[in-house]
CSV table of N, CA and C in Angstrom, one decimal:
chain,number,residue,atom,x,y,z
A,1,UNK,N,-86.6,24.8,-53.2
A,1,UNK,CA,-86.3,23.7,-52.2
A,1,UNK,C,-87.1,23.9,-50.9
A,2,UNK,N,-87.2,25.0,-50.5
A,2,UNK,CA,-88.0,25.2,-49.2
A,2,UNK,C,-87.5,26.5,-48.6
A,3,UNK,N,-87.9,26.7,-47.3
A,3,UNK,CA,-87.7,28.0,-46.7
A,3,UNK,C,-86.1,27.9,-46.3
A,4,UNK,N,-85.5,29.1,-46.5
A,4,UNK,CA,-84.1,29.2,-46.2
A,4,UNK,C,-83.9,29.6,-44.7
A,5,UNK,N,-82.9,29.0,-44.0
A,5,UNK,CA,-82.8,29.4,-42.7
A,5,UNK,C,-82.1,30.7,-42.5
A,6,UNK,N,-82.5,31.4,-41.5
A,6,UNK,CA,-81.8,32.7,-41.2
A,6,UNK,C,-80.5,32.4,-40.4
A,7,UNK,N,-80.0,33.4,-40.0
A,7,UNK,CA,-78.8,33.3,-39.2
A,7,UNK,C,-79.1,32.8,-37.7
A,8,UNK,N,-78.2,32.1,-37.1
A,8,UNK,CA,-78.5,31.6,-35.7
A,8,UNK,C,-79.1,32.7,-34.8
A,9,UNK,N,-78.4,34.0,-34.9
A,9,UNK,CA,-78.9,35.0,-34.1
A,9,UNK,C,-80.2,35.5,-34.4
A,10,UNK,N,-80.8,35.5,-35.6
A,10,UNK,CA,-82.0,35.9,-35.9
A,10,UNK,C,-83.1,34.8,-35.6
A,11,UNK,N,-82.7,33.6,-35.5
A,11,UNK,CA,-83.6,32.4,-35.2
A,11,UNK,C,-83.7,32.2,-33.8
A,12,UNK,N,-82.7,32.6,-32.9
A,12,UNK,CA,-82.8,32.4,-31.5
A,12,UNK,C,-84.0,32.8,-30.8
A,13,UNK,N,-84.5,34.0,-31.0
A,13,UNK,CA,-85.8,34.3,-30.2
A,13,UNK,C,-86.9,33.2,-30.4
A,14,UNK,N,-87.1,32.7,-31.6
A,14,UNK,CA,-88.1,31.8,-31.9
A,14,UNK,C,-87.8,30.5,-31.2
A,15,UNK,N,-86.5,30.1,-31.3
A,15,UNK,CA,-86.1,28.8,-30.6
A,15,UNK,C,-86.2,28.9,-29.1
A,16,UNK,N,-85.8,30.1,-28.6
A,16,UNK,CA,-85.8,30.2,-27.1
A,16,UNK,C,-87.3,30.3,-26.6
A,17,UNK,N,-88.2,30.8,-27.2
A,17,UNK,CA,-89.6,30.9,-26.9
A,17,UNK,C,-90.1,29.4,-26.8
A,18,UNK,N,-89.8,28.7,-27.9
A,18,UNK,CA,-90.3,27.3,-28.0
A,18,UNK,C,-89.7,26.4,-26.9
A,19,UNK,N,-88.4,26.6,-26.6
A,19,UNK,CA,-87.7,25.9,-25.7
A,19,UNK,C,-88.2,26.1,-24.3
A,20,UNK,N,-88.5,27.4,-23.9
A,20,UNK,CA,-89.1,27.9,-22.7
A,20,UNK,C,-90.4,27.3,-22.4
A,21,UNK,N,-91.2,27.2,-23.5
A,21,UNK,CA,-92.6,26.6,-23.3
A,21,UNK,C,-92.4,25.1,-23.1
A,22,UNK,N,-91.5,24.5,-23.8
A,22,UNK,CA,-91.3,23.0,-23.6
A,22,UNK,C,-90.9,22.7,-22.2
A,23,UNK,N,-89.9,23.5,-21.7
A,23,UNK,CA,-89.4,23.3,-20.3
A,23,UNK,C,-90.4,23.6,-19.3
A,24,UNK,N,-91.2,24.6,-19.5
A,24,UNK,CA,-92.3,24.8,-18.5
A,24,UNK,C,-93.3,23.7,-18.5
A,25,UNK,N,-93.7,23.1,-19.7
A,25,UNK,CA,-94.6,22.1,-19.8
A,25,UNK,C,-94.0,20.8,-19.1
A,26,UNK,N,-92.7,20.6,-19.2
A,26,UNK,CA,-92.1,19.4,-18.7
A,26,UNK,C,-92.1,19.5,-17.2
A,27,UNK,N,-91.8,20.7,-16.6
A,27,UNK,CA,-91.8,20.9,-15.2
A,27,UNK,C,-93.2,20.7,-14.6
A,28,UNK,N,-94.2,21.2,-15.2
A,28,UNK,CA,-95.5,21.0,-14.8
A,28,UNK,C,-95.9,19.5,-14.9
A,29,UNK,N,-95.5,18.8,-15.9
A,29,UNK,CA,-95.8,17.4,-16.0
A,29,UNK,C,-95.2,16.6,-14.9
A,30,UNK,N,-93.9,17.0,-14.6
A,30,UNK,CA,-93.2,16.3,-13.5
A,30,UNK,C,-93.8,16.6,-12.1
A,31,UNK,N,-94.3,17.9,-11.9
A,31,UNK,CA,-95.0,18.2,-10.7
A,31,UNK,C,-96.2,17.3,-10.4
A,32,UNK,N,-97.0,17.2,-11.5
A,32,UNK,CA,-98.2,16.5,-11.4
A,32,UNK,C,-97.9,15.0,-11.3
A,33,UNK,N,-96.9,14.4,-12.0
A,33,UNK,CA,-96.5,13.1,-11.8
A,33,UNK,C,-96.0,12.8,-10.4
A,34,UNK,N,-95.3,13.7,-9.8
A,34,UNK,CA,-94.9,13.6,-8.4
A,34,UNK,C,-96.0,13.5,-7.5
A,35,UNK,N,-96.9,14.3,-7.6
A,35,UNK,CA,-98.1,14.3,-6.7
A,35,UNK,C,-98.9,13.0,-6.9
A,36,UNK,N,-99.0,12.5,-8.1
A,36,UNK,CA,-99.7,11.2,-8.3
A,36,UNK,C,-98.9,10.0,-7.7
A,37,UNK,N,-97.6,10.0,-7.8
A,37,UNK,CA,-96.8,9.1,-7.2
A,37,UNK,C,-96.9,9.1,-5.8
A,38,UNK,N,-96.7,10.3,-5.2
A,38,UNK,CA,-96.9,10.4,-3.8
A,38,UNK,C,-98.2,9.8,-3.3
A,39,UNK,N,-99.4,10.1,-3.9
A,39,UNK,CA,-100.7,9.6,-3.5
A,39,UNK,C,-100.7,8.1,-3.6
A,40,UNK,N,-100.1,7.6,-4.7
A,40,UNK,CA,-100.1,6.0,-4.9
A,40,UNK,C,-99.3,5.4,-3.8
A,41,UNK,N,-98.0,5.9,-3.5
A,41,UNK,CA,-97.2,5.4,-2.5
A,41,UNK,C,-97.9,5.4,-1.1
A,42,UNK,N,-98.5,6.5,-0.8
A,42,UNK,CA,-99.1,6.7,0.5
A,42,UNK,C,-100.3,5.7,0.6
A,43,UNK,N,-101.0,5.5,-0.5
A,43,UNK,CA,-102.1,4.5,-0.6
A,43,UNK,C,-101.6,3.1,-0.4
A,44,UNK,N,-100.4,2.8,-0.9
A,44,UNK,CA,-99.9,1.4,-0.7
A,44,UNK,C,-99.4,1.3,0.7
A,45,UNK,N,-98.8,2.3,1.3
A,45,UNK,CA,-98.3,2.3,2.7
A,45,UNK,C,-99.6,2.0,3.6
A,46,UNK,N,-100.7,2.7,3.4
A,46,UNK,CA,-101.9,2.5,4.2
A,46,UNK,C,-102.3,1.1,4.1
A,47,UNK,N,-102.2,0.5,2.9
A,47,UNK,CA,-102.7,-0.9,2.7
A,47,UNK,C,-101.6,-1.8,3.5
A,48,UNK,N,-100.4,-1.5,3.4
A,48,UNK,CA,-99.5,-2.4,4.1
A,48,UNK,C,-99.7,-2.3,5.7
A,49,UNK,N,-99.9,-1.1,6.1
A,49,UNK,CA,-100.1,-0.8,7.6
A,49,UNK,C,-101.4,-1.5,7.9
A,50,UNK,N,-102.5,-1.5,7.1
A,50,UNK,CA,-103.6,-2.2,7.5
A,50,UNK,C,-103.5,-3.7,7.5
A,51,UNK,N,-102.6,-4.2,6.6
A,51,UNK,CA,-102.4,-5.7,6.5
A,51,UNK,C,-101.6,-6.2,7.7
A,52,UNK,N,-100.5,-5.4,8.1
A,52,UNK,CA,-99.6,-5.9,9.1
A,52,UNK,C,-100.1,-5.5,10.5
A,53,UNK,N,-101.0,-4.6,10.6
A,53,UNK,CA,-101.5,-4.2,11.9
A,53,UNK,C,-100.8,-2.9,12.4
A,54,UNK,N,-101.4,-2.4,13.4
A,54,UNK,CA,-100.9,-1.2,13.9
A,54,UNK,C,-99.6,-1.3,14.8
A,55,UNK,N,-99.3,-2.6,15.3
A,55,UNK,CA,-98.2,-2.8,16.2
A,55,UNK,C,-96.9,-3.1,15.5
A,56,UNK,N,-96.7,-2.7,14.2
A,56,UNK,CA,-95.6,-2.9,13.4
A,56,UNK,C,-95.1,-1.6,12.9
A,57,UNK,N,-93.8,-1.3,12.8
A,57,UNK,CA,-93.3,-0.1,12.2
A,57,UNK,C,-92.9,1.0,13.3
A,58,UNK,N,-92.3,2.0,12.8
A,58,UNK,CA,-91.8,3.0,13.8
A,58,UNK,C,-92.8,3.7,14.6
A,59,UNK,N,-94.1,3.7,14.4
A,59,UNK,CA,-95.0,4.3,15.1
A,59,UNK,C,-95.7,3.4,16.1
A,60,UNK,N,-95.2,2.1,16.2
A,60,UNK,CA,-95.8,1.1,17.0
A,60,UNK,C,-95.5,1.4,18.5
A,61,UNK,N,-94.6,2.2,18.8
A,61,UNK,CA,-94.3,2.5,20.1
A,61,UNK,C,-93.3,1.5,20.7
A,62,UNK,N,-92.5,2.0,21.6
A,62,UNK,CA,-91.4,1.1,22.2
A,62,UNK,C,-90.1,1.0,21.3
A,63,UNK,N,-90.2,1.1,20.1
A,63,UNK,CA,-89.0,0.9,19.2
A,63,UNK,C,-89.2,1.9,18.1
A,64,UNK,N,-88.0,2.4,17.5
A,64,UNK,CA,-88.1,3.2,16.5
A,64,UNK,C,-87.8,2.6,15.0
A,65,UNK,N,-87.6,1.2,15.2
A,65,UNK,CA,-87.2,0.5,14.0
A,65,UNK,C,-88.3,-0.2,13.4
A,66,UNK,N,-88.0,-0.9,12.2
A,66,UNK,CA,-89.0,-1.8,11.5
A,66,UNK,C,-88.5,-3.3,11.8
A,67,UNK,N,-89.4,-4.0,12.3
A,67,UNK,CA,-89.3,-5.3,12.7
A,67,UNK,C,-89.2,-6.3,11.5
A,68,UNK,N,-88.2,-7.0,11.2
A,68,UNK,CA,-88.1,-7.9,10.1
A,68,UNK,C,-88.3,-9.3,10.6
A,69,UNK,N,-88.3,-10.3,9.7
A,69,UNK,CA,-88.6,-11.7,10.2
A,69,UNK,C,-87.4,-12.2,11.0
A,70,UNK,N,-86.3,-11.7,10.9
A,70,UNK,CA,-85.2,-12.1,11.7
A,70,UNK,C,-85.2,-11.5,13.1
A,71,UNK,N,-86.1,-10.7,13.5
A,71,UNK,CA,-86.2,-10.1,14.8
A,71,UNK,C,-85.3,-9.0,15.0
A,72,UNK,N,-84.4,-8.6,14.0
A,72,UNK,CA,-83.6,-7.5,14.0
A,72,UNK,C,-84.3,-6.2,13.7
A,73,UNK,N,-84.0,-5.1,14.3
A,73,UNK,CA,-84.7,-3.9,14.1
A,73,UNK,C,-83.9,-3.0,13.1
A,74,UNK,N,-84.5,-2.5,12.2
A,74,UNK,CA,-83.8,-1.5,11.3
A,74,UNK,C,-84.4,-0.1,11.5
A,75,UNK,N,-83.6,0.9,11.3
A,75,UNK,CA,-84.1,2.2,11.5
A,75,UNK,C,-85.2,2.6,10.5
A,76,UNK,N,-86.0,3.5,11.0
A,76,UNK,CA,-87.1,3.8,10.2
A,76,UNK,C,-86.7,4.7,9.0
A,77,UNK,N,-87.3,4.7,7.9
A,77,UNK,CA,-86.9,5.4,6.8
A,77,UNK,C,-86.9,6.9,7.1
A,78,UNK,N,-85.8,7.6,6.4
A,78,UNK,CA,-85.7,9.1,6.7
A,78,UNK,C,-87.0,9.8,6.3
A,79,UNK,N,-87.5,10.7,7.1
A,79,UNK,CA,-88.5,11.5,6.8
A,79,UNK,C,-89.9,10.7,6.9
A,80,UNK,N,-89.9,9.6,7.5
A,80,UNK,CA,-91.1,8.8,7.7
A,80,UNK,C,-92.4,9.6,8.2
A,81,UNK,N,-92.1,10.3,9.4
A,81,UNK,CA,-93.2,10.9,10.0
A,81,UNK,C,-93.6,12.2,9.2
A,82,UNK,N,-92.6,12.8,8.5
A,82,UNK,CA,-93.0,14.0,7.7
A,82,UNK,C,-93.8,13.6,6.6
A,83,UNK,N,-93.4,12.5,5.9
A,83,UNK,CA,-94.1,12.0,4.7
A,83,UNK,C,-95.6,11.6,5.1
A,84,UNK,N,-95.8,11.0,6.2
A,84,UNK,CA,-97.0,10.5,6.6
A,84,UNK,C,-97.9,11.6,7.1
A,85,UNK,N,-97.3,12.6,7.7
A,85,UNK,CA,-98.1,13.7,8.2
A,85,UNK,C,-98.7,14.7,7.1
A,86,UNK,N,-98.1,14.6,6.0
A,86,UNK,CA,-98.4,15.5,4.9
A,86,UNK,C,-97.6,16.8,4.9
A,87,UNK,N,-96.6,16.9,5.8
A,87,UNK,CA,-95.8,18.1,5.9
A,87,UNK,C,-94.7,18.0,5.0
A,88,UNK,N,-94.0,19.1,4.6
A,88,UNK,CA,-92.9,19.1,3.9
A,88,UNK,C,-91.6,19.5,4.7
């Protein structure tokens, strides 16, 4: 019929090795995906800033908020300056 399965204890080293390799590959894929997503979002942010001009947003001076169409000011997103400066 086919290969007979060993006991769970004797099969575990093979399963553990395969699982560890799969988890390491997943972590690496997610790291690369995060870097690509960060680059894309920062590129979109640069485009938005270029479109609305330098006098809008938390770095415009005079105010720490984002100006909406209602004229109300909202707080800047958490970590805004850190994300834009490339720091962690």
